[in-house]
PDB file of C-alpha atoms in Angstrom:
ATOM      1  CA  SER A   1      44.338 -24.435 -84.241  1.00 45.00           C
ATOM      2  CA  CYS A   2      45.046 -21.866 -81.665  1.00 49.00           C
ATOM      3  CA  HIS A   3      41.385 -22.827 -80.008  1.00 52.00           C
ATOM      4  CA  THR A   4      42.080 -26.504 -80.273  1.00 50.00           C
ATOM      5  CA  GLY A   5      45.586 -25.664 -78.639  1.00 50.00           C
ATOM      6  CA  VAL A   6      44.284 -24.026 -75.714  1.00 45.00           C
ATOM      7  CA  THR A   7      41.398 -26.521 -75.002  1.00 49.00           C
ATOM      8  CA  GLN A   8      44.061 -29.338 -74.913  1.00 53.00           C
ATOM      9  CA  TRP A   9      46.076 -27.463 -72.658  1.00 46.00           C
ATOM     10  CA  ILE A  10      43.380 -26.635 -70.350  1.00 47.00           C
ATOM     11  CA  ALA A  11      42.354 -30.258 -70.105  1.00 49.00           C
ATOM     12  CA  ALA A  12      46.053 -31.264 -69.439  1.00 47.00           C
ATOM     13  CA  CYS A  13      46.205 -28.578 -66.634  1.00 47.00           C
ATOM     14  CA  SER A  14      42.893 -29.390 -64.950  1.00 49.00           C
ATOM     15  CA  GLY A  15      44.347 -30.739 -61.855  1.00 48.00           C
ATOM     16  CA  LEU A  16      46.238 -27.558 -61.453  1.00 42.00           C
ATOM     17  CA  LEU A  17      42.949 -25.436 -61.395  1.00 40.00           C
ATOM     18  CA  GLN A  18      41.548 -27.381 -58.590  1.00 44.00           C
ATOM     19  CA  THR A  19      43.861 -25.203 -56.190  1.00 41.00           C
ATOM     20  CA  THR A  20      41.559 -22.595 -54.748  1.00 40.00           C
ATOM     21  CA  ALA A  21      44.336 -20.199 -53.944  1.00 40.00           C
ATOM     22  CA  VAL A  22      45.434 -19.811 -57.464  1.00 43.00           C
ATOM     23  CA  ARG A  23      41.692 -19.813 -59.036  1.00 47.00           C
ATOM     24  CA  GLY A  24      41.660 -16.094 -59.482  1.00 50.00           C
ATOM     25  CA  GLN A  25      45.213 -16.316 -61.042  1.00 50.00           C
ATOM     26  CA  CYS A  26      44.382 -18.961 -63.385  1.00 46.00           C
ATOM     27  CA  ARG A  27      41.291 -16.768 -64.991  1.00 51.00           C
ATOM     28  CA  ARG A  28      43.540 -13.857 -65.386  1.00 55.00           C
ATOM     29  CA  MET A  29      46.176 -15.961 -66.946  1.00 52.00           C
ATOM     30  CA  LEU A  30      43.664 -17.686 -69.111  1.00 47.00           C
ATOM     31  CA  HIS A  31      42.188 -14.301 -70.199  1.00 55.00           C
ATOM     32  CA  GLY A  32      45.500 -13.044 -70.980  1.00 55.00           C
ATOM     33  CA  ILE A  33      46.109 -15.980 -73.204  1.00 49.00           C
ATOM     34  CA  PHE A  34      42.796 -15.806 -75.489  1.00 50.00           C
ATOM     35  CA  GLN A  35      43.564 -12.070 -75.729  1.00 56.00           C
ATOM     36  CA  ARG A  36      47.310 -12.879 -77.101  1.00 53.00           C
ATOM     37  CA  CYS A  37      45.905 -15.805 -79.247  1.00 45.00           C
ATOM     38  CA  LYS A  38      43.698 -12.889 -81.128  1.00 49.00           C
ATOM     39  CA  ALA A  39      46.390 -10.731 -81.546  1.00 50.00           C
ATOM     40  CA  GLY A  40      48.960 -13.364 -82.876  1.00 47.00           C
ATOM     41  CA  GLN A  41      51.057 -13.430 -80.054  1.00 44.00           C
ATOM     42  CA  PHE A  42      50.107 -16.658 -78.329  1.00 40.00           C
ATOM     43  CA  ARG A  43      52.934 -18.276 -76.082  1.00 44.00           C
ATOM     44  CA  LEU A  44      51.456 -21.150 -74.616  1.00 39.00           C
ATOM     45  CA  SER A  45      54.621 -22.965 -73.050  1.00 43.00           C
ATOM     46  CA  LYS A  46      55.784 -19.486 -71.002  1.00 45.00           C
ATOM     47  CA  SER A  47      52.331 -18.971 -69.454  1.00 43.00           C
ATOM     48  CA  SER A  48      52.092 -22.682 -68.547  1.00 42.00           C
ATOM     49  CA  ASP A  49      55.516 -22.563 -66.789  1.00 47.00           C
ATOM     50  CA  GLY A  50      54.523 -19.488 -65.059  1.00 48.00           C
ATOM     51  CA  LEU A  51      51.086 -21.283 -63.696  1.00 41.00           C
ATOM     52  CA  ILE A  52      53.183 -24.244 -62.634  1.00 39.00           C
ATOM     53  CA  GLN A  53      55.449 -22.528 -60.807  1.00 48.00           C
ATOM     54  CA  ALA A  54      52.883 -20.458 -59.265  1.00 42.00           C
ATOM     55  CA  ASN A  55      50.978 -23.654 -57.884  1.00 44.00           C
ATOM     56  CA  GLY A  56      54.309 -25.309 -56.802  1.00 45.00           C
ATOM     57  CA  ALA A  57      55.174 -22.451 -54.684  1.00 42.00           C
ATOM     58  CA  ILE A  58      51.652 -22.937 -52.760  1.00 38.00           C
ATOM     59  CA  THR A  59      51.967 -26.507 -52.795  1.00 39.00           C
ATOM     60  CA  GLN A  60      55.464 -26.662 -50.716  1.00 38.00           C
ATOM     61  CA  GLN A  61      53.447 -24.739 -47.852  1.00 40.00           C
ATOM     62  CA  ILE A  62      51.404 -27.573 -47.069  1.00 37.00           C
ATOM     63  CA  ARG A  63      52.486 -29.807 -44.402  1.00 36.00           C
ATOM     64  CA  SER A  64      53.029 -33.284 -45.679  1.00 37.00           C
ATOM     65  CA  PHE A  65      53.390 -35.176 -42.306  1.00 40.00           C
ATOM     66  CA  TYR A  66      50.059 -36.320 -40.627  1.00 41.00           C
ATOM     67  CA  ASN A  67      48.022 -33.768 -42.613  1.00 44.00           C
ATOM     68  CA  THR A  68      45.962 -33.690 -45.735  1.00 40.00           C
ATOM     69  CA  ASN A  69      43.737 -30.658 -47.167  1.00 42.00           C
ATOM     70  CA  LYS A  70      41.661 -33.222 -49.134  1.00 41.00           C
ATOM     71  CA  HIS A  71      38.374 -34.592 -47.605  1.00 42.00           C
ATOM     72  CA  LEU A  72      37.981 -38.325 -48.578  1.00 41.00           C
ATOM     73  CA  SER A  73      34.743 -38.864 -50.385  1.00 40.00           C
ATOM     74  CA  ALA A  74      33.092 -41.982 -50.777  1.00 36.00           C
ATOM     75  CA  THR A  75      34.672 -43.058 -53.700  1.00 38.00           C
ATOM     76  CA  ASP A  76      38.314 -42.368 -52.374  1.00 43.00           C
ATOM     77  CA  SER A  77      38.002 -43.980 -49.000  1.00 40.00           C
ATOM     78  CA  LEU A  78      38.948 -47.722 -48.858  1.00 42.00           C
ATOM     79  CA  GLN A  79      35.547 -49.473 -48.652  1.00 45.00           C
ATOM     80  CA  PRO A  80      35.557 -53.334 -47.661  1.00 45.00           C
ATOM     81  CA  SER A  81      34.292 -55.366 -50.229  1.00 46.00           C
ATOM     82  CA  GLU A  82      30.708 -55.987 -50.150  1.00 54.00           C
ATOM     83  CA  GLU A  83      29.788 -59.460 -49.564  1.00 61.00           C
ATOM     84  CA  LYS A  84      27.284 -61.115 -51.721  1.00 66.00           C
ATOM     85  CA  VAL A  85      24.683 -62.697 -49.626  1.00 59.00           C
ATOM     86  CA  GLY A  86      21.181 -64.453 -50.596  1.00 61.00           C
ATOM     87  CA  ALA A  87      17.531 -63.042 -50.364  1.00 63.00           C
ATOM     88  CA  PHE A  88      17.061 -65.375 -46.997  1.00 51.00           C
ATOM     89  CA  THR A  89      20.021 -63.910 -45.620  1.00 61.00           C
ATOM     90  CA  ARG A  90      18.958 -60.046 -46.222  1.00 60.00           C
ATOM     91  CA  ILE A  91      15.615 -61.126 -44.961  1.00 64.00           C
ATOM     92  CA  ILE A  92      16.380 -62.493 -41.722  1.00 56.00           C
ATOM     93  CA  GLU A  93      19.186 -59.786 -40.990  1.00 58.00           C
ATOM     94  CA  ALA A  94      16.413 -57.221 -42.004  1.00 62.00           C
ATOM     95  CA  MET A  95      14.364 -58.888 -39.059  1.00 58.00           C
ATOM     96  CA  GLY A  96      17.306 -58.000 -36.639  1.00 60.00           C
ATOM     97  CA  PHE A  97      19.121 -61.662 -36.683  1.00 54.00           C
ATOM     98  CA  THR A  98      22.335 -62.435 -38.189  1.00 62.00           C
ATOM     99  CA  GLY A  99      22.918 -64.531 -41.194  1.00 58.00           C
ATOM    100  CA  PRO A 100      25.508 -66.801 -42.115  1.00 59.00           C
ATOM    101  CA  LEU A 101      28.921 -65.483 -41.625  1.00 70.00           C
ATOM    102  CA  LYS A 102      32.654 -66.347 -42.906  1.00 72.00           C
ATOM    103  CA  TYR A 103      33.799 -68.062 -39.545  1.00 75.00           C
ATOM    104  CA  ASN A 104      32.036 -69.701 -36.644  1.00 83.00           C
ATOM    105  CA  ARG A 105      30.512 -67.338 -34.228  1.00 81.00           C
ATOM    106  CA  TRP A 106      31.661 -68.609 -31.235  1.00 84.00           C
ATOM    107  CA  LYS A 107      35.203 -68.163 -32.761  1.00 89.00           C
ATOM    108  CA  ILE A 108      34.404 -64.498 -33.424  1.00 86.00           C
ATOM    109  CA  LYS A 109      32.996 -63.770 -29.920  1.00 90.00           C
ATOM    110  CA  VAL A 110      36.564 -65.282 -28.452  1.00 93.00           C
ATOM    111  CA  ALA A 111      38.513 -63.086 -30.837  1.00 93.00           C
ATOM    112  CA  ALA A 112      36.417 -60.109 -29.898  1.00 94.00           C
ATOM    113  CA  LEU A 113      36.941 -60.842 -26.077  1.00 95.00           C
ATOM    114  CA  ARG A 114      40.348 -61.214 -26.818  1.00 95.00           C
ATOM    115  CA  MET A 115      40.753 -58.322 -28.634  1.00 95.00           C
ATOM    116  CA  TYR A 116      39.184 -56.030 -25.858  1.00 96.00           C
ATOM    117  CA  THR A 117      41.493 -57.552 -23.377  1.00 95.00           C
ATOM    118  CA  CYS A 118      44.434 -56.376 -25.540  1.00 94.00           C
ATOM    119  CA  CYS A 119      43.105 -53.134 -25.391  1.00 94.00           C
ATOM    120  CA  VAL A 120      43.013 -52.685 -21.628  1.00 93.00           C
ATOM    121  CA  GLU A 121      45.946 -54.895 -20.692  1.00 93.00           C
ATOM    122  CA  LYS A 122      48.670 -53.798 -23.333  1.00 92.00           C
ATOM    123  CA  THR A 123      48.011 -50.320 -23.046  1.00 92.00           C
ATOM    124  CA  ASP A 124      50.166 -48.410 -20.411  1.00 91.00           C
ATOM    125  CA  TYR A 125      47.683 -46.082 -18.857  1.00 92.00           C
ATOM    126  CA  GLU A 126      50.162 -44.896 -16.024  1.00 92.00           C
ATOM    127  CA  GLU A 127      52.126 -43.140 -18.947  1.00 92.00           C
ATOM    128  CA  PHE A 128      48.740 -41.648 -20.582  1.00 93.00           C
ATOM    129  CA  PHE A 129      48.125 -40.206 -17.087  1.00 93.00           C
ATOM    130  CA  ASN A 130      51.611 -38.940 -16.254  1.00 92.00           C
ATOM    131  CA  ARG A 131      52.223 -37.186 -20.027  1.00 90.00           C
ATOM    132  CA  CYS A 132      48.984 -36.010 -20.572  1.00 89.00           C
ATOM    133  CA  GLN A 133      48.282 -34.878 -16.924  1.00 89.00           C
ATOM    134  CA  MET A 134      45.042 -36.847 -16.462  1.00 90.00           C
ATOM    135  CA  PRO A 135      43.618 -37.637 -13.209  1.00 90.00           C
ATOM    136  CA  ASP A 136      44.039 -41.362 -12.019  1.00 89.00           C
ATOM    137  CA  THR A 137      40.389 -42.273 -11.882  1.00 88.00           C
ATOM    138  CA  LEU A 138      37.593 -44.751 -13.541  1.00 87.00           C
ATOM    139  CA  ASN A 139      36.305 -41.959 -16.014  1.00 89.00           C
ATOM    140  CA  SER A 140      40.092 -41.390 -17.199  1.00 91.00           C
ATOM    141  CA  TRP A 141      40.650 -44.982 -17.564  1.00 93.00           C
ATOM    142  CA  PHE A 142      37.589 -45.223 -19.697  1.00 93.00           C
ATOM    143  CA  LEU A 143      38.546 -42.479 -21.739  1.00 94.00           C
ATOM    144  CA  VAL A 144      41.936 -43.927 -22.694  1.00 95.00           C
ATOM    145  CA  ALA A 145      40.269 -47.658 -23.020  1.00 95.00           C
ATOM    146  CA  GLN A 146      37.507 -45.897 -25.683  1.00 95.00           C
ATOM    147  CA  LEU A 147      40.329 -44.476 -27.750  1.00 96.00           C
ATOM    148  CA  HIS A 148      41.871 -48.024 -28.504  1.00 96.00           C
ATOM    149  CA  VAL A 149      38.601 -49.417 -28.686  1.00 96.00           C
ATOM    150  CA  TRP A 150      37.513 -47.035 -31.338  1.00 96.00           C
ATOM    151  CA  MET A 151      40.589 -47.855 -33.573  1.00 96.00           C
ATOM    152  CA  CYS A 152      40.038 -51.653 -33.113  1.00 96.00           C
ATOM    153  CA  LEU A 153      36.434 -50.883 -34.618  1.00 96.00           C
ATOM    154  CA  VAL A 154      37.936 -48.814 -37.290  1.00 95.00           C
ATOM    155  CA  ARG A 155      40.153 -51.875 -38.448  1.00 95.00           C
ATOM    156  CA  MET A 156      37.466 -54.554 -37.985  1.00 93.00           C
ATOM    157  CA  LYS A 157      34.771 -52.595 -39.662  1.00 92.00           C
ATOM    158  CA  GLN A 158      37.047 -53.225 -43.137  1.00 91.00           C
ATOM    159  CA  GLU A 159      36.429 -56.941 -42.694  1.00 86.00           C
ATOM    160  CA  GLY A 160      32.709 -56.835 -44.115  1.00 83.00           C
ATOM    161  CA  ARG A 161      29.890 -58.474 -42.090  1.00 83.00           C
ATOM    162  CA  THR A 162      31.861 -60.888 -40.012  1.00 86.00           C
ATOM    163  CA  GLY A 163      34.060 -57.707 -38.762  1.00 86.00           C
ATOM    164  CA  LYS A 164      30.851 -55.701 -38.060  1.00 88.00           C
ATOM    165  CA  TYR A 165      29.731 -58.779 -36.133  1.00 87.00           C
ATOM    166  CA  MET A 166      32.867 -58.726 -34.162  1.00 91.00           C
ATOM    167  CA  CYS A 167      32.563 -55.039 -33.447  1.00 93.00           C
ATOM    168  CA  ARG A 168      29.087 -55.404 -31.582  1.00 92.00           C
ATOM    169  CA  TYR A 169      31.091 -57.895 -28.941  1.00 93.00           C
ATOM    170  CA  ILE A 170      33.953 -55.839 -28.657  1.00 96.00           C
ATOM    171  CA  VAL A 171      31.769 -52.874 -27.428  1.00 95.00           C
ATOM    172  CA  HIS A 172      29.676 -55.528 -25.218  1.00 95.00           C
ATOM    173  CA  CYS A 173      32.702 -56.699 -23.475  1.00 95.00           C
ATOM    174  CA  MET A 174      33.768 -53.100 -22.629  1.00 95.00           C
ATOM    175  CA  TRP A 175      30.424 -52.272 -20.984  1.00 94.00           C
ATOM    176  CA  GLU A 176      30.559 -55.736 -19.328  1.00 94.00           C
ATOM    177  CA  ASP A 177      34.077 -54.893 -17.732  1.00 94.00           C
ATOM    178  CA  ILE A 178      33.229 -51.148 -16.925  1.00 93.00           C
ATOM    179  CA  GLU A 179      30.338 -52.693 -14.753  1.00 92.00           C
ATOM    180  CA  GLN A 180      32.324 -55.172 -13.125  1.00 92.00           C
ATOM    181  CA  ARG A 181      35.260 -52.578 -12.442  1.00 91.00           C
ATOM    182  CA  GLY A 182      32.746 -50.062 -10.937  1.00 90.00           C
ATOM    183  CA  LYS A 183      31.299 -52.775  -8.576  1.00 90.00           C
ATOM    184  CA  VAL A 184      35.021 -53.887  -7.664  1.00 91.00           C
ATOM    185  CA  MET A 185      35.690 -50.333  -6.582  1.00 88.00           C
ATOM    186  CA  GLY A 186      32.680 -50.129  -4.222  1.00 88.00           C
ATOM    187  CA  ILE A 187      30.642 -47.516  -6.392  1.00 87.00           C
ATOM    188  CA  ASN A 188      27.097 -47.284  -5.360  1.00 88.00           C
ATOM    189  CA  SER A 189      25.048 -49.040  -7.970  1.00 88.00           C
ATOM    190  CA  VAL A 190      22.578 -46.309  -8.271  1.00 91.00           C
ATOM    191  CA  VAL A 191      25.839 -43.832  -8.933  1.00 91.00           C
ATOM    192  CA  LEU A 192      27.362 -46.615 -11.051  1.00 90.00           C
ATOM    193  CA  LYS A 193      24.159 -46.611 -13.384  1.00 90.00           C
ATOM    194  CA  GLU A 194      24.015 -42.834 -13.985  1.00 91.00           C
ATOM    195  CA  ASP A 195      27.886 -43.300 -14.742  1.00 89.00           C
ATOM    196  CA  LEU A 196      27.391 -45.916 -17.138  1.00 91.00           C
ATOM    197  CA  ARG A 197      24.444 -43.697 -18.893  1.00 92.00           C
ATOM    198  CA  SER A 198      26.728 -40.832 -19.175  1.00 91.00           C
ATOM    199  CA  MET A 199      29.647 -42.979 -20.432  1.00 91.00           C
ATOM    200  CA  ALA A 200      27.348 -44.475 -23.039  1.00 92.00           C
ATOM    201  CA  GLU A 201      26.371 -40.873 -24.126  1.00 92.00           C
ATOM    202  CA  ASN A 202      30.105 -39.849 -24.279  1.00 91.00           C
ATOM    203  CA  PHE A 203      31.167 -43.002 -26.112  1.00 94.00           C
ATOM    204  CA  TYR A 204      28.659 -42.857 -29.012  1.00 92.00           C
ATOM    205  CA  ALA A 205      29.499 -39.118 -29.409  1.00 92.00           C
ATOM    206  CA  ALA A 206      33.504 -39.672 -29.395  1.00 94.00           C
ATOM    207  CA  LEU A 207      32.954 -42.260 -32.290  1.00 94.00           C
ATOM    208  CA  PHE A 208      31.474 -39.561 -34.643  1.00 93.00           C
ATOM    209  CA  GLY A 209      34.396 -37.158 -33.629  1.00 94.00           C
ATOM    210  CA  TYR A 210      37.116 -39.530 -34.034  1.00 96.00           C
ATOM    211  CA  ASP A 211      35.598 -40.841 -37.260  1.00 94.00           C
ATOM    212  CA  GLU A 212      35.634 -37.059 -38.333  1.00 94.00           C
ATOM    213  CA  GLY A 213      39.020 -36.779 -37.262  1.00 93.00           C
ATOM    214  CA  ILE A 214      40.971 -39.594 -38.797  1.00 93.00           C
ATOM    215  CA  LEU A 215      39.242 -38.862 -42.508  1.00 92.00           C
ATOM    216  CA  SER A 216      40.448 -34.775 -42.074  1.00 89.00           C
ATOM    217  CA  ASP A 217      43.567 -33.080 -41.260  1.00 89.00           C
ATOM    218  CA  ASP A 218      45.274 -32.819 -37.929  1.00 91.00           C
ATOM    219  CA  HIS A 219      43.201 -29.989 -36.797  1.00 93.00           C
ATOM    220  CA  VAL A 220      40.040 -31.619 -36.867  1.00 94.00           C
ATOM    221  CA  LEU A 221      41.625 -34.794 -35.023  1.00 94.00           C
ATOM    222  CA  ALA A 222      43.133 -32.721 -32.450  1.00 94.00           C
ATOM    223  CA  ALA A 223      39.752 -31.093 -31.587  1.00 94.00           C
ATOM    224  CA  ALA A 224      38.072 -34.301 -31.170  1.00 95.00           C
ATOM    225  CA  LEU A 225      40.715 -35.413 -28.730  1.00 95.00           C
ATOM    226  CA  TRP A 226      40.407 -32.142 -26.943  1.00 94.00           C
ATOM    227  CA  ARG A 227      36.728 -32.749 -26.648  1.00 93.00           C
ATOM    228  CA  ASN A 228      36.327 -36.371 -25.569  1.00 93.00           C
ATOM    229  CA  LEU A 229      39.803 -37.442 -24.217  1.00 93.00           C
ATOM    230  CA  PHE A 230      40.707 -34.106 -22.448  1.00 92.00           C
ATOM    231  CA  ASN A 231      37.089 -33.343 -21.664  1.00 88.00           C
ATOM    232  CA  ARG A 232      38.068 -29.600 -22.943  1.00 87.00           C
ATOM    233  CA  ASN A 233      40.682 -29.271 -20.466  1.00 87.00           C
ATOM    234  CA  CYS A 234      44.005 -29.364 -21.881  1.00 86.00           C
ATOM    235  CA  GLU A 235      46.338 -26.264 -21.392  1.00 84.00           C
ATOM    236  CA  ASP A 236      49.536 -27.696 -23.037  1.00 88.00           C
ATOM    237  CA  PRO A 237      49.194 -28.246 -27.049  1.00 90.00           C
ATOM    238  CA  ARG A 238      51.932 -30.701 -27.023  1.00 91.00           C
ATOM    239  CA  HIS A 239      49.744 -33.014 -25.333  1.00 92.00           C
ATOM    240  CA  LEU A 240      47.557 -32.765 -28.209  1.00 93.00           C
ATOM    241  CA  GLU A 241      50.244 -32.952 -30.698  1.00 92.00           C
ATOM    242  CA  LEU A 242      51.402 -35.970 -29.085  1.00 93.00           C
ATOM    243  CA  LEU A 243      47.857 -37.789 -29.041  1.00 94.00           C
ATOM    244  CA  VAL A 244      47.311 -36.961 -32.545  1.00 94.00           C
ATOM    245  CA  GLU A 245      50.562 -38.446 -33.784  1.00 92.00           C
ATOM    246  CA  TYR A 246      49.906 -41.956 -31.541  1.00 94.00           C
ATOM    247  CA  VAL A 247      46.438 -42.120 -32.873  1.00 94.00           C
ATOM    248  CA  ARG A 248      47.754 -41.679 -36.493  1.00 92.00           C
ATOM    249  CA  LYS A 249      50.769 -44.240 -36.288  1.00 91.00           C
ATOM    250  CA  GLN A 250      48.366 -46.574 -34.328  1.00 93.00           C
ATOM    251  CA  VAL A 251      45.770 -46.560 -37.053  1.00 93.00           C
ATOM    252  CA  GLN A 252      48.671 -47.288 -39.930  1.00 91.00           C
ATOM    253  CA  HIS A 253      49.896 -49.894 -37.708  1.00 91.00           C
ATOM    254  CA  LEU A 254      46.397 -51.683 -37.293  1.00 93.00           C
ATOM    255  CA  ASP A 255      45.937 -51.424 -40.993  1.00 92.00           C
ATOM    256  CA  ALA A 256      49.280 -53.452 -41.445  1.00 89.00           C
ATOM    257  CA  LEU A 257      47.881 -56.511 -39.514  1.00 90.00           C
ATOM    258  CA  SER A 258      46.195 -59.303 -41.330  1.00 89.00           C
ATOM    259  CA  GLY A 259      42.406 -59.311 -41.287  1.00 86.00           C
ATOM    260  CA  GLU A 260      42.153 -63.149 -41.385  1.00 89.00           C
ATOM    261  CA  ASP A 261      44.311 -63.228 -38.283  1.00 90.00           C
ATOM    262  CA  LEU A 262      42.444 -60.388 -36.321  1.00 92.00           C
ATOM    263  CA  LEU A 263      38.983 -62.379 -37.190  1.00 91.00           C
ATOM    264  CA  LEU A 264      40.468 -65.760 -35.836  1.00 89.00           C
ATOM    265  CA  THR A 265      42.725 -64.519 -32.640  1.00 91.00           C
ATOM    266  CA  GLY A 266      42.066 -60.762 -31.996  1.00 91.00           C
ATOM    267  CA  GLU A 267      45.454 -60.443 -31.241  1.00 92.00           C
ATOM    268  CA  VAL A 268      46.405 -56.666 -31.368  1.00 93.00           C
ATOM    269  CA  SER A 269      49.579 -55.011 -30.481  1.00 89.00           C
ATOM    270  CA  TRP A 270      50.124 -51.427 -29.725  1.00 92.00           C
ATOM    271  CA  ARG A 271      52.901 -49.003 -30.436  1.00 90.00           C
ATOM    272  CA  PRO A 272      54.561 -47.035 -27.762  1.00 90.00           C
ATOM    273  CA  LEU A 273      53.281 -43.593 -26.896  1.00 90.00           C
ATOM    274  CA  VAL A 274      56.478 -42.021 -27.452  1.00 87.00           C
ATOM    275  CA  GLU A 275      59.157 -43.366 -29.951  1.00 82.00           C
ATOM    276  CA  SER A 276      62.015 -41.910 -31.645  1.00 74.00           C
ATOM    277  CA  ASN A 277      61.054 -42.643 -35.145  1.00 70.00           C
ATOM    278  CA  ALA A 278      57.043 -42.142 -35.262  1.00 61.00           C
ATOM    279  CA  ARG A 279      56.759 -42.535 -39.182  1.00 63.00           C
ATOM    280  CA  SER A 280      58.257 -45.725 -39.376  1.00 58.00           C
ATOM    281  CA  ILE A 281      55.363 -48.228 -39.848  1.00 55.00           C
ATOM    282  CA  LEU A 282      56.635 -51.646 -38.652  1.00 52.00           C
ATOM    283  CA  LYS A 283      55.351 -54.921 -40.016  1.00 52.00           C
ATOM    284  CA  PRO A 284      53.704 -56.715 -36.727  1.00 52.00           C
ATOM    285  CA  LEU A 285      54.603 -60.747 -36.356  1.00 57.00           C
ATOM    286  CA  SER A 286      51.435 -62.783 -37.457  1.00 60.00           C
ATOM    287  CA  PRO A 287      49.915 -64.329 -34.457  1.00 60.00           C
ATOM    288  CA  VAL A 288      49.888 -68.176 -34.460  1.00 64.00           C
ATOM    289  CA  TYR A 289      46.948 -70.452 -33.932  1.00 63.00           C
ATOM    290  CA  ASN A 290      45.706 -73.733 -34.107  1.00 66.00           C
ATOM    291  CA  ASP A 291      42.991 -75.385 -36.380  1.00 63.00           C
ATOM    292  CA  GLU A 292      40.452 -74.480 -33.987  1.00 63.00           C
ATOM    293  CA  GLY A 293      41.390 -70.956 -34.258  1.00 58.00           C
ATOM    294  CA  LEU A 294      42.755 -70.570 -30.870  1.00 60.00           C
TER     295      LEU A 294
END
């Protein structure tokens, strides 16, 4: 009966045993429990309370705001529901073509253009430059714009095949806009071509860094922002703290938007860079569109 009780108790406390900091203590306590069990001095409840108190003391030291020490696995993360497609659709998509989508492709392209427009027109770039001490250049503008574009890509990839199709045109609109802005600024065509190539390399590298940061704790996200947004040039850690808080609250804000509305309208709103209560997740107003999806 003692062995049966120990087995049940271990199964009940299996969650506590996952804490790395108390593994050695757990082993010593379990060894003592088995020794007392042989000597007829089995006191299960007292040892269990001590283990719970030890684990609770360590858990209280973990910061609960915008931080997690548990890395999301493939089963834990929120995955978009896989759409069931036929064999013909899988064949043509394997050849590089796009199969039937949930909505008309023209509507999706218009929504993608509108979403990118929200990234560049509804963002206060002057506030970013002043608070983060960034130079007012085309490259600084691109670094701030790509951060907002990445957050839109993260949100739209949750909408299945249609959302991924929309992501392609959001990125396409971004490169078209950057090229036009460079020409308006009078940048030499050869220099502009080299700048676009460098921006493309930085953009796709930043996507991996930001994805890793949003799935990890604040330290990893801050490192990604330091490398990509600040170009490894940030002397004030408060700037990194401000941007980490900004990214976390914006991603939560975008998750509150309806996927149907985003696919049909592409309207995105952004929360302020600095606000008094950053934890509050405000439910945005749903956009209004007609029967044509406009």
